[in-house]
PDB file of C-alpha atoms and ligand atoms in Angstrom:
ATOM      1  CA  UNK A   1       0.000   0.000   0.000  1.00  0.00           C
ATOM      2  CA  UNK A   2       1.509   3.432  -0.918  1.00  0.00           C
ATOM      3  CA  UNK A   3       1.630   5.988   1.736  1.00  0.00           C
ATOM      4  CA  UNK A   4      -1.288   7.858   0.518  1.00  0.00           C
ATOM      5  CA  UNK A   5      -3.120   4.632   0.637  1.00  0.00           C
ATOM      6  CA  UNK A   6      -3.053   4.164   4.203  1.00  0.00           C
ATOM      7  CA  UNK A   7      -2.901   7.660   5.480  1.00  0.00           C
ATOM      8  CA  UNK A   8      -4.343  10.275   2.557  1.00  0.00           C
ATOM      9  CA  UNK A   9      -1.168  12.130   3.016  1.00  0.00           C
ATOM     10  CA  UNK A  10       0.975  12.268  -0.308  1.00  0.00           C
ATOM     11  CA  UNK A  11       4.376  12.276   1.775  1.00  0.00           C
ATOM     12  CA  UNK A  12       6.081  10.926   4.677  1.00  0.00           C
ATOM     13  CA  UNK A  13       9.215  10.718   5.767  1.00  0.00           C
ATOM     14  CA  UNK A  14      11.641   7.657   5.592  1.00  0.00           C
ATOM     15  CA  UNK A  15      12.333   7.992   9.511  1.00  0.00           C
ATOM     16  CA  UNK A  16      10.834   8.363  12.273  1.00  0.00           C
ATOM     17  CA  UNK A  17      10.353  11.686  14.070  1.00  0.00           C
ATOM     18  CA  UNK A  18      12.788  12.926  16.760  1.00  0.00           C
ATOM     19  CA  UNK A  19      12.025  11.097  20.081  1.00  0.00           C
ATOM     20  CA  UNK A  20      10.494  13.449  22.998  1.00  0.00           C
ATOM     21  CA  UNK A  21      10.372  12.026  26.422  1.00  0.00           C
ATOM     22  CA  UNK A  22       7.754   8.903  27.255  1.00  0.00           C
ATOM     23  CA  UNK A  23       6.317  10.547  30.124  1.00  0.00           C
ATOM     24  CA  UNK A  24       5.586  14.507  29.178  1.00  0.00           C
ATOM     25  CA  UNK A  25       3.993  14.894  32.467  1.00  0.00           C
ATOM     26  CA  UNK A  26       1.781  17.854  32.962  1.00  0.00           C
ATOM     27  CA  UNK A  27       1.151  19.631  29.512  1.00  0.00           C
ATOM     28  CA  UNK A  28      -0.657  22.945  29.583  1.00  0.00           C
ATOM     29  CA  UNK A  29      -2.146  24.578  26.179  1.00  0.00           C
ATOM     30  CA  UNK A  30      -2.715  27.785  26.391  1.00  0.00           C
ATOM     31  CA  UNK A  31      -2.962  30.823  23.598  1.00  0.00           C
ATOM     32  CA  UNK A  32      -0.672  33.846  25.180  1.00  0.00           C
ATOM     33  CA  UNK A  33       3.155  34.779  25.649  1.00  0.00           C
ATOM     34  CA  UNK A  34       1.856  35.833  29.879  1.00  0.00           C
ATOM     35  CA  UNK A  35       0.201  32.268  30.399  1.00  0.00           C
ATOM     36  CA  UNK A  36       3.325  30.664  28.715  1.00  0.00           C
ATOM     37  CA  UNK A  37       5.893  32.729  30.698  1.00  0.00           C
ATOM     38  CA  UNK A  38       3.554  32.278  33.710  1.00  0.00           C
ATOM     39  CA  UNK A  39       3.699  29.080  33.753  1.00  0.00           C
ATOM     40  CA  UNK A  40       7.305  28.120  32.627  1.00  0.00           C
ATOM     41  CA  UNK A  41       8.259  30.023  36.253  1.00  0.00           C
ATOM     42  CA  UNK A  42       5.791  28.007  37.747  1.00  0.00           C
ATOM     43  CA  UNK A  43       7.723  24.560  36.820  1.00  0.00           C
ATOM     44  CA  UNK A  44       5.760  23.271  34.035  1.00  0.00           C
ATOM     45  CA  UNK A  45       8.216  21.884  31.063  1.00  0.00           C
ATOM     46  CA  UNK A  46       6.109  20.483  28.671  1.00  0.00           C
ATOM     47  CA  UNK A  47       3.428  23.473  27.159  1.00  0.00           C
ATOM     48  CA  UNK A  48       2.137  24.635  23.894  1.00  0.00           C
ATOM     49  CA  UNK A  49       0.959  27.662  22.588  1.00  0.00           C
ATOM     50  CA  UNK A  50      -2.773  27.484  20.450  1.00  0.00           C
ATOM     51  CA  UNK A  51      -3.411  30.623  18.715  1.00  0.00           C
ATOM     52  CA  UNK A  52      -6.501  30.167  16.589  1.00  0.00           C
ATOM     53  CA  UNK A  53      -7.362  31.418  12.997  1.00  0.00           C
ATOM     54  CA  UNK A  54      -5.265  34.552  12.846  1.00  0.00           C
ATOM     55  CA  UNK A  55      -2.643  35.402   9.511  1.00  0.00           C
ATOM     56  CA  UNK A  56       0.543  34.297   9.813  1.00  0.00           C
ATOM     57  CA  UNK A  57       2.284  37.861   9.618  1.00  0.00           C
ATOM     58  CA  UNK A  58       0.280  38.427  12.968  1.00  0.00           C
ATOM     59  CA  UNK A  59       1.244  35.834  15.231  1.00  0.00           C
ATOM     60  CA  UNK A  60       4.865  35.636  13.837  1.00  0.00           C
ATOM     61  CA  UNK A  61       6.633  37.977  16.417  1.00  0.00           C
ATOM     62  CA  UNK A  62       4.545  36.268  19.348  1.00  0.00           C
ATOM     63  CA  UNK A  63       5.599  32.586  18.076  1.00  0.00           C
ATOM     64  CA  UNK A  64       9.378  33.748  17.259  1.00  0.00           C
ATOM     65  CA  UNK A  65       8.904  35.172  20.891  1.00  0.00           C
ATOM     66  CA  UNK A  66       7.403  31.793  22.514  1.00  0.00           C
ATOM     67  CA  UNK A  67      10.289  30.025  21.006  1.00  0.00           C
ATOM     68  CA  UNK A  68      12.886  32.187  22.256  1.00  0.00           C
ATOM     69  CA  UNK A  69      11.139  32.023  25.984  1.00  0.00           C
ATOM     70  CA  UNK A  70      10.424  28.520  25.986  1.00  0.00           C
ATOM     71  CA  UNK A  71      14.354  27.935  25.010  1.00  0.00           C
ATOM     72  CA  UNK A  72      15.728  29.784  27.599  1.00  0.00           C
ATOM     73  CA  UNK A  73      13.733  27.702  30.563  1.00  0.00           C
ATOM     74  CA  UNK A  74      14.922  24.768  28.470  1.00  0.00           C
ATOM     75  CA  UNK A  75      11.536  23.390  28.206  1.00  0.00           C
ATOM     76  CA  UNK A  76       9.080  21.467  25.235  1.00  0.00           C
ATOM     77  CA  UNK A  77       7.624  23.841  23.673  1.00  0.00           C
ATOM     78  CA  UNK A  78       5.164  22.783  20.731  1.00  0.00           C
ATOM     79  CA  UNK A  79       3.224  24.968  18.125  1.00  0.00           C
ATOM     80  CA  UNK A  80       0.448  24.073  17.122  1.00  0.00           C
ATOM     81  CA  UNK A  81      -0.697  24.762  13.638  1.00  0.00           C
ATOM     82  CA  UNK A  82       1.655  27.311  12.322  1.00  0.00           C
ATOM     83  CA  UNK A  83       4.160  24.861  11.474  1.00  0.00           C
ATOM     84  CA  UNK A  84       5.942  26.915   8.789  1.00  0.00           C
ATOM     85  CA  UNK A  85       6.681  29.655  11.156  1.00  0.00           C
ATOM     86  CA  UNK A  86       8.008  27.232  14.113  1.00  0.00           C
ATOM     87  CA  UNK A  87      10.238  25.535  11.091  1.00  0.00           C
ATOM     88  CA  UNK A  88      11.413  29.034  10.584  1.00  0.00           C
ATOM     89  CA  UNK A  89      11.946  30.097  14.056  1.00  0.00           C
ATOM     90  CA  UNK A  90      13.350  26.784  15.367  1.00  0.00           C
ATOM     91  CA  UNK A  91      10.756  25.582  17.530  1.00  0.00           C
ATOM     92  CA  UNK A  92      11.361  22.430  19.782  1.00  0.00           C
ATOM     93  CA  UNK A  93       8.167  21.000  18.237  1.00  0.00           C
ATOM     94  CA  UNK A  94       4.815  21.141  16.537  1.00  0.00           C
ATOM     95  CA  UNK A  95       1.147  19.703  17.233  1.00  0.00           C
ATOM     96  CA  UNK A  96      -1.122  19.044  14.380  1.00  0.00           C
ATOM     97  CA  UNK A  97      -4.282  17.409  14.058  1.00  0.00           C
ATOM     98  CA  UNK A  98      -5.322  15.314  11.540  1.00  0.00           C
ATOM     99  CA  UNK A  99      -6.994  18.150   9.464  1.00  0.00           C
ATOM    100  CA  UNK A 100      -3.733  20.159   9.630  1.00  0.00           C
ATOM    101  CA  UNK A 101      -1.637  17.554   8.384  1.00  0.00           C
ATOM    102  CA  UNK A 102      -3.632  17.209   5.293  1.00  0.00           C
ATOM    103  CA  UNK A 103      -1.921  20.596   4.598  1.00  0.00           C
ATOM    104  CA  UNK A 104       1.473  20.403   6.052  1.00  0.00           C
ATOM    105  CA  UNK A 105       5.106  19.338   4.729  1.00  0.00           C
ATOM    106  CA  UNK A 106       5.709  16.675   6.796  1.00  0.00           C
ATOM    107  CA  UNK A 107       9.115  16.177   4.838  1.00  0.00           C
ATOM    108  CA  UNK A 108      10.050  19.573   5.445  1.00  0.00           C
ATOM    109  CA  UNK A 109       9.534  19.490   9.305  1.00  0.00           C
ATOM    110  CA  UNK A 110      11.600  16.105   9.691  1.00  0.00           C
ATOM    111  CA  UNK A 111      14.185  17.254   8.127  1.00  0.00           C
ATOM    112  CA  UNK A 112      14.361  20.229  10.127  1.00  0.00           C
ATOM    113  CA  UNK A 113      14.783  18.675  13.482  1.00  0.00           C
ATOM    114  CA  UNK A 114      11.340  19.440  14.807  1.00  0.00           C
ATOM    115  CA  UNK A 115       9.529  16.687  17.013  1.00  0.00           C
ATOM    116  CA  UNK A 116       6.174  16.262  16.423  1.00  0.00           C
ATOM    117  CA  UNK A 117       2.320  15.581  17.847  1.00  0.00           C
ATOM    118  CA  UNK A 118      -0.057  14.533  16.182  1.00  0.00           C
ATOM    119  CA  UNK A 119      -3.771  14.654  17.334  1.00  0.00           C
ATOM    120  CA  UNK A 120      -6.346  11.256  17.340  1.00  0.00           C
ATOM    121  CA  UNK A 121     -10.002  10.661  17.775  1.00  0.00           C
ATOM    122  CA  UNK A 122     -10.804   7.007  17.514  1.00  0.00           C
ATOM    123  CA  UNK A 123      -8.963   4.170  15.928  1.00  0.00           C
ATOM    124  CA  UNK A 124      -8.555   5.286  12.072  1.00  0.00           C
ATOM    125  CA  UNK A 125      -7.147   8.417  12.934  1.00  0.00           C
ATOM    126  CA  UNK A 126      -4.222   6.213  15.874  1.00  0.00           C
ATOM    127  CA  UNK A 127      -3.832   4.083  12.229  1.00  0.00           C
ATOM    128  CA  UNK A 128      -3.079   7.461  10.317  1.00  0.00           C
ATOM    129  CA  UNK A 129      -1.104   8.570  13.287  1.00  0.00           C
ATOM    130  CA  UNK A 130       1.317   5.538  13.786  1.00  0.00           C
ATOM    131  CA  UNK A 131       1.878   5.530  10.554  1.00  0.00           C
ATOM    132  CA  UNK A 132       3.620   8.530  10.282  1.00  0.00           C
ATOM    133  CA  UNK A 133       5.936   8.080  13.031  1.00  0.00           C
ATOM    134  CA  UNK A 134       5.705  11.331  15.201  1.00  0.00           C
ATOM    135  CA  UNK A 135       6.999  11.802  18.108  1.00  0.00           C
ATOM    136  CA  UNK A 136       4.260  11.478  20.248  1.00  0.00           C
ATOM    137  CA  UNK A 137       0.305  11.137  19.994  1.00  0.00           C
ATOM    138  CA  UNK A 138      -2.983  12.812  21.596  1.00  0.00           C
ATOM    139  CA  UNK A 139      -5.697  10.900  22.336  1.00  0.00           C
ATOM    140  CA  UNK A 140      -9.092  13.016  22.312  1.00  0.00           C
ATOM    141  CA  UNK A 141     -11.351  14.355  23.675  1.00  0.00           C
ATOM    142  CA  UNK A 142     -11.451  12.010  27.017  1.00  0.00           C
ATOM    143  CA  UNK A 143     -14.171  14.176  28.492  1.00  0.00           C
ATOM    144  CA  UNK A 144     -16.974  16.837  27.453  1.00  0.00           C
ATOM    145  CA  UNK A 145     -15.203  20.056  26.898  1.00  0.00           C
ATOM    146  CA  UNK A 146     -15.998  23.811  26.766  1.00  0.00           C
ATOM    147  CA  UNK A 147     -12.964  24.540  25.381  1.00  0.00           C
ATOM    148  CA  UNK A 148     -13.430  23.484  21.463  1.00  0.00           C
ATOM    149  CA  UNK A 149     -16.241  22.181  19.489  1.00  0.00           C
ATOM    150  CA  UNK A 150     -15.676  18.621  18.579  1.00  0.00           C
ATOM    151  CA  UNK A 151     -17.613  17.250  16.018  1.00  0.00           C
ATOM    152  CA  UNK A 152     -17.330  12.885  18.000  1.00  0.00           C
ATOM    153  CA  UNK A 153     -18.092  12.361  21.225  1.00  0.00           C
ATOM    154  CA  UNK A 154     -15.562  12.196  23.779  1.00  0.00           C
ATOM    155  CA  UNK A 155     -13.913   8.669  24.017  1.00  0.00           C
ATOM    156  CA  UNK A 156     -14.452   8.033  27.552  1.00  0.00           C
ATOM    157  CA  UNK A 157     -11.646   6.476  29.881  1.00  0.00           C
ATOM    158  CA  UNK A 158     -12.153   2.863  28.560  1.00  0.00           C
ATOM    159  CA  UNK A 159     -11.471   3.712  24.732  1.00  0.00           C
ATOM    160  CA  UNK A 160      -8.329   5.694  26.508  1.00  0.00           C
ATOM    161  CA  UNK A 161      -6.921   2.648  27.745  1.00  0.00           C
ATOM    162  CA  UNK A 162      -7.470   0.627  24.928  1.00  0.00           C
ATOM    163  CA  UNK A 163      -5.965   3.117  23.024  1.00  0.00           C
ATOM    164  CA  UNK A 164      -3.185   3.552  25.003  1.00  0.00           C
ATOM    165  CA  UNK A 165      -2.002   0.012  25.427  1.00  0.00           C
ATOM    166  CA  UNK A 166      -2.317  -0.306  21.437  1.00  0.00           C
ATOM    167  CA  UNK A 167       0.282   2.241  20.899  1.00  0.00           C
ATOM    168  CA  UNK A 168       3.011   0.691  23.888  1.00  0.00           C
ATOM    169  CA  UNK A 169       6.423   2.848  22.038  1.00  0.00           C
ATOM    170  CA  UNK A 170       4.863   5.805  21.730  1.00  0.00           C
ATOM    171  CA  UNK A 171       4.713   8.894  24.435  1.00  0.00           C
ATOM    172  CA  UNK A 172       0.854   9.102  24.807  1.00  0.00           C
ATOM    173  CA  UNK A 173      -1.236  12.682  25.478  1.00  0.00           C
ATOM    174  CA  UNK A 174      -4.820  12.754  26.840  1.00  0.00           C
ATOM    175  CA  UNK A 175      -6.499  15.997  26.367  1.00  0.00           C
ATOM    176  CA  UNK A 176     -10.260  17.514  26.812  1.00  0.00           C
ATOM    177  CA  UNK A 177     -12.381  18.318  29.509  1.00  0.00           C
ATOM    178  CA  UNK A 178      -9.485  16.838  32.029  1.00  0.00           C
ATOM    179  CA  UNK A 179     -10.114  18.640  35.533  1.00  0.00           C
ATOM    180  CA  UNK A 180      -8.331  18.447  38.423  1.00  0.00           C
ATOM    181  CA  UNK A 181     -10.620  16.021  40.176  1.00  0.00           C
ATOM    182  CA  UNK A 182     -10.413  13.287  37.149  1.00  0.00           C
ATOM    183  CA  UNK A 183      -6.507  12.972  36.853  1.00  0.00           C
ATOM    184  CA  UNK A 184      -5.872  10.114  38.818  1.00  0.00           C
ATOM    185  CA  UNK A 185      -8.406   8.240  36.459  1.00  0.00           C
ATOM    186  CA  UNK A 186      -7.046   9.242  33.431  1.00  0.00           C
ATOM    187  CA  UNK A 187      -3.234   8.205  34.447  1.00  0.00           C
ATOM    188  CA  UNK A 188      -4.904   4.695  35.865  1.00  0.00           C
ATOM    189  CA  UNK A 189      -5.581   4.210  31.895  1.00  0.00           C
ATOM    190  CA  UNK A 190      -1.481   4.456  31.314  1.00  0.00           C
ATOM    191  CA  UNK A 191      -0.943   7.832  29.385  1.00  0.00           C
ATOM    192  CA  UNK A 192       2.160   9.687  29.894  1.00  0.00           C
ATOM    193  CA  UNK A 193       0.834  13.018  30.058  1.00  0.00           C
ATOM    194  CA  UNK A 194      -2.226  15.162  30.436  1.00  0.00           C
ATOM    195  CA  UNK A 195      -2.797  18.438  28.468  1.00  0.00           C
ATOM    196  CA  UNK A 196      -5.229  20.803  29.611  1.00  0.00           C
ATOM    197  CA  UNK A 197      -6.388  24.569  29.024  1.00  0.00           C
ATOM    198  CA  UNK A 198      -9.951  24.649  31.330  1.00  0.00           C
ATOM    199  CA  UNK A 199      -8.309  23.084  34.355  1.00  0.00           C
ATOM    200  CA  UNK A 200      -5.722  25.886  34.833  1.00  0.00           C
ATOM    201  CA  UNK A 201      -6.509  28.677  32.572  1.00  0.00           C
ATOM    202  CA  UNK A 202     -10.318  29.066  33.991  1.00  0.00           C
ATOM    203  CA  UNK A 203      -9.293  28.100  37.821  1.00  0.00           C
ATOM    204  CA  UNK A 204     -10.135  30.175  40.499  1.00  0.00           C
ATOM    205  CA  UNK A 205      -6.567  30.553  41.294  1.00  0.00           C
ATOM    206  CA  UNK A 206      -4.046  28.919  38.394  1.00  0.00           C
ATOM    207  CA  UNK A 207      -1.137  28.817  40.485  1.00  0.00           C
ATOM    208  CA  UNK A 208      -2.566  26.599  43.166  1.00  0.00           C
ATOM    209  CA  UNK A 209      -4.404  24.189  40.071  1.00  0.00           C
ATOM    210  CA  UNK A 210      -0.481  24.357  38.458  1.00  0.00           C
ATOM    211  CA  UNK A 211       1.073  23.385  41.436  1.00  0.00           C
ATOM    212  CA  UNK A 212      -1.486  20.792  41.887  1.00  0.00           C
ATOM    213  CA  UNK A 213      -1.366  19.173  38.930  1.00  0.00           C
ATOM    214  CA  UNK A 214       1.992  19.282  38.671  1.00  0.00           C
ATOM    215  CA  UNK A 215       2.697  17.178  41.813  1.00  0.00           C
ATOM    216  CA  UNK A 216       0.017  14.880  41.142  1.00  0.00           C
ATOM    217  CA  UNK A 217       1.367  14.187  37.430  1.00  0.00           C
ATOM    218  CA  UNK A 218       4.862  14.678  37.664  1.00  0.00           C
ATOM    219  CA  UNK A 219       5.426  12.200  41.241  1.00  0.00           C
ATOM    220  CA  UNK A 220       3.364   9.766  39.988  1.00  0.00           C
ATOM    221  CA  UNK A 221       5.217   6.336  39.336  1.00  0.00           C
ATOM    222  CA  UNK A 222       4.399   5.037  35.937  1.00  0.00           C
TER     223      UNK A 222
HETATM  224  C1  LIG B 301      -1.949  17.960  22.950  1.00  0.00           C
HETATM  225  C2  LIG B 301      -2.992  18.350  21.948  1.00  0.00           C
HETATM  226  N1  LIG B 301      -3.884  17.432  21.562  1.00  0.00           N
HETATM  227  C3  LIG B 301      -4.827  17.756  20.654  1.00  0.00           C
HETATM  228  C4  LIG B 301      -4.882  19.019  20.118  1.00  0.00           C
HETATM  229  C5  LIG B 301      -5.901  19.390  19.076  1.00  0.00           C
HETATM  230  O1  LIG B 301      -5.283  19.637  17.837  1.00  0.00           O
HETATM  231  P1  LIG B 301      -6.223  19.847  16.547  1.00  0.00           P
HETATM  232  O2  LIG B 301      -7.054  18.639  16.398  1.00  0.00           O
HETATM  233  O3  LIG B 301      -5.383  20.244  15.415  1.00  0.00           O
HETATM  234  O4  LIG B 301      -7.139  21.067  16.965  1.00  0.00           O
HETATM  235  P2  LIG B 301      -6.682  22.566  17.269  1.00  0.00           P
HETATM  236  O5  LIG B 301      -5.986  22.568  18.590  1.00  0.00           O
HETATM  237  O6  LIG B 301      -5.759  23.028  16.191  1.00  0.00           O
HETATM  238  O7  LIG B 301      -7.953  23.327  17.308  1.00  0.00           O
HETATM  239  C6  LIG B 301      -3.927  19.950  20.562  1.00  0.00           C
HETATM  240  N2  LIG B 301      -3.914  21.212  20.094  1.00  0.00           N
HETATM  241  N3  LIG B 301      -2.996  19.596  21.463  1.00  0.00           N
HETATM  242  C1  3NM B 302      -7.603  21.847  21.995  1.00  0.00           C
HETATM  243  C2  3NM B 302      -8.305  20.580  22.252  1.00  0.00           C
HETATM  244  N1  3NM B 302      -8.161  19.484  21.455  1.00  0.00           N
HETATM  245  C3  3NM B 302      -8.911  18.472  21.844  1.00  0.00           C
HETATM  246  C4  3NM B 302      -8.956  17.171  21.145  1.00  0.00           C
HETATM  247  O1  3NM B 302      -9.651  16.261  21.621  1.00  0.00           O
HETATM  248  O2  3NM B 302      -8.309  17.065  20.123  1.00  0.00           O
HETATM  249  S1  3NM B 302      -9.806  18.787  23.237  1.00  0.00           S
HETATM  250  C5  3NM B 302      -9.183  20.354  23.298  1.00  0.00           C
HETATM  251  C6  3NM B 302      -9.560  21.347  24.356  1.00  0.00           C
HETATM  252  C7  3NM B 302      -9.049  20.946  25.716  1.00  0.00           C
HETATM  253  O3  3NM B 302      -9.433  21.943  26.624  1.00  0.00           O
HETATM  254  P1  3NM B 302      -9.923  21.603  28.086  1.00  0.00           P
HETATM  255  O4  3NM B 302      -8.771  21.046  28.842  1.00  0.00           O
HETATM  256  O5  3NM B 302     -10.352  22.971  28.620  1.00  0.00           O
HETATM  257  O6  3NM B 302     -11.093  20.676  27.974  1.00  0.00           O
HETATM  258 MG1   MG B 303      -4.730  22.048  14.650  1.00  0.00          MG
END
């Protein structure tokens, strides 16, 4: 099967992406330069910045920006969407979906060093995933959300788990409607990190939720 046979994508590279750590531990996404910086004092290592549906010529100072902070706290900072402009700037990595990659240069971003997420909704889109070798892989939504409109329902802790233990080399994401008091259920299910907007971006007080989170995902023997 050619690979636009198994995963619609004309392109792929011959190797796989650069390897990130198996367990990315607590993994906030959040859309600003203050909530990145706020956070990368506050311990976090693993974070990505989501700007939505704006031109590229006006987020490109606020990504070149995010890559410069999140390089001097020496932490994993991924991009999602605007993968030609964290190419350009030398990001650490980049998180696309499965929409996104339909209109991304794969090739280009391998061979530029950059790791790579890639997001997943149910069992066709792990397939698509696996296939391309990234360096790690979201599993979505887990749990109703406020945060984004999904168009599937969420896949429930069960699904998770089967999910997970179908993908045992890869570093595994859950993400969507994760709140603080549903974490230790969604690590029983084997993931290596939880990403989450809601549970620290909306809290009554973020650095308490951070600090939370952080100690229960981070000290937790997997
Ligand atoms: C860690 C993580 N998982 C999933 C997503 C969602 O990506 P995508 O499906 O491309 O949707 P948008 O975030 O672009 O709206 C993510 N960003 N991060
Ligand atoms: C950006 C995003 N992607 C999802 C996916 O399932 O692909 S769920 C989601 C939003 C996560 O926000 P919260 O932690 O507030 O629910
Ligand atoms: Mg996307």
């Amino acid at each position: 099967m050619t690979d636009r046979g198994l995963t619609g994508l004309p392109s792929l590279p011959d190797t796989p992406f650069l390897p990130t750590e198996k367990n990315l531990g607590l993994y906030p996404v959040v859309d600003t330069l203050e909530w990145l910086e706020r956070l990368l004092n506050a311990g976090v290592t693993t974070i990505q910045l989501r700007i939505k549906d704006k031109q590229e010529s006006d987020v490109e100072a606020i990504i070149r920006q995010a890559i410069e902070l999140g390089k001097r706290f020496n932490a994993r900072l991924f991009i999602n969407d605007y993968w030609r402009l964290a190419v350009k700037h030398g990001a650490y990595g980049i998180h696309l979906g499965q929409e996104d990659l339909l209109t991304s240069d794969l090739k280009a971003i391998h061979q530029a060093g950059l790791r790579l997420g890639v997001s997943t909704h149910d069992d066709q889109e792990l397939a698509r995933a696996v296939a391309i070798r990234p360096s790690y892989i979201a599993l979505g939504h887990i749990f109703p959300t406020q945060t984004k409109d999904m168009p599937s329902a969420p896949q429930g802790l069960q699904e998770l788990k089967r999910h997970v233990a179908s993908i045992p080399d890869y570093p595994t994401v859950a993400i969507g409607g994760i709140s603080i008091d549903k974490v230790d259920a969604v690590l029983d299910c084997g993931v290596g990190s939880i990403a989450v907007v809601s549970a620290i971006t909306q809290a009554p007080d973020w650095q308490q939720a951070t600090a939370q989170l952080l100690s229960m995902i981070e000290h937790r023997e997997r």
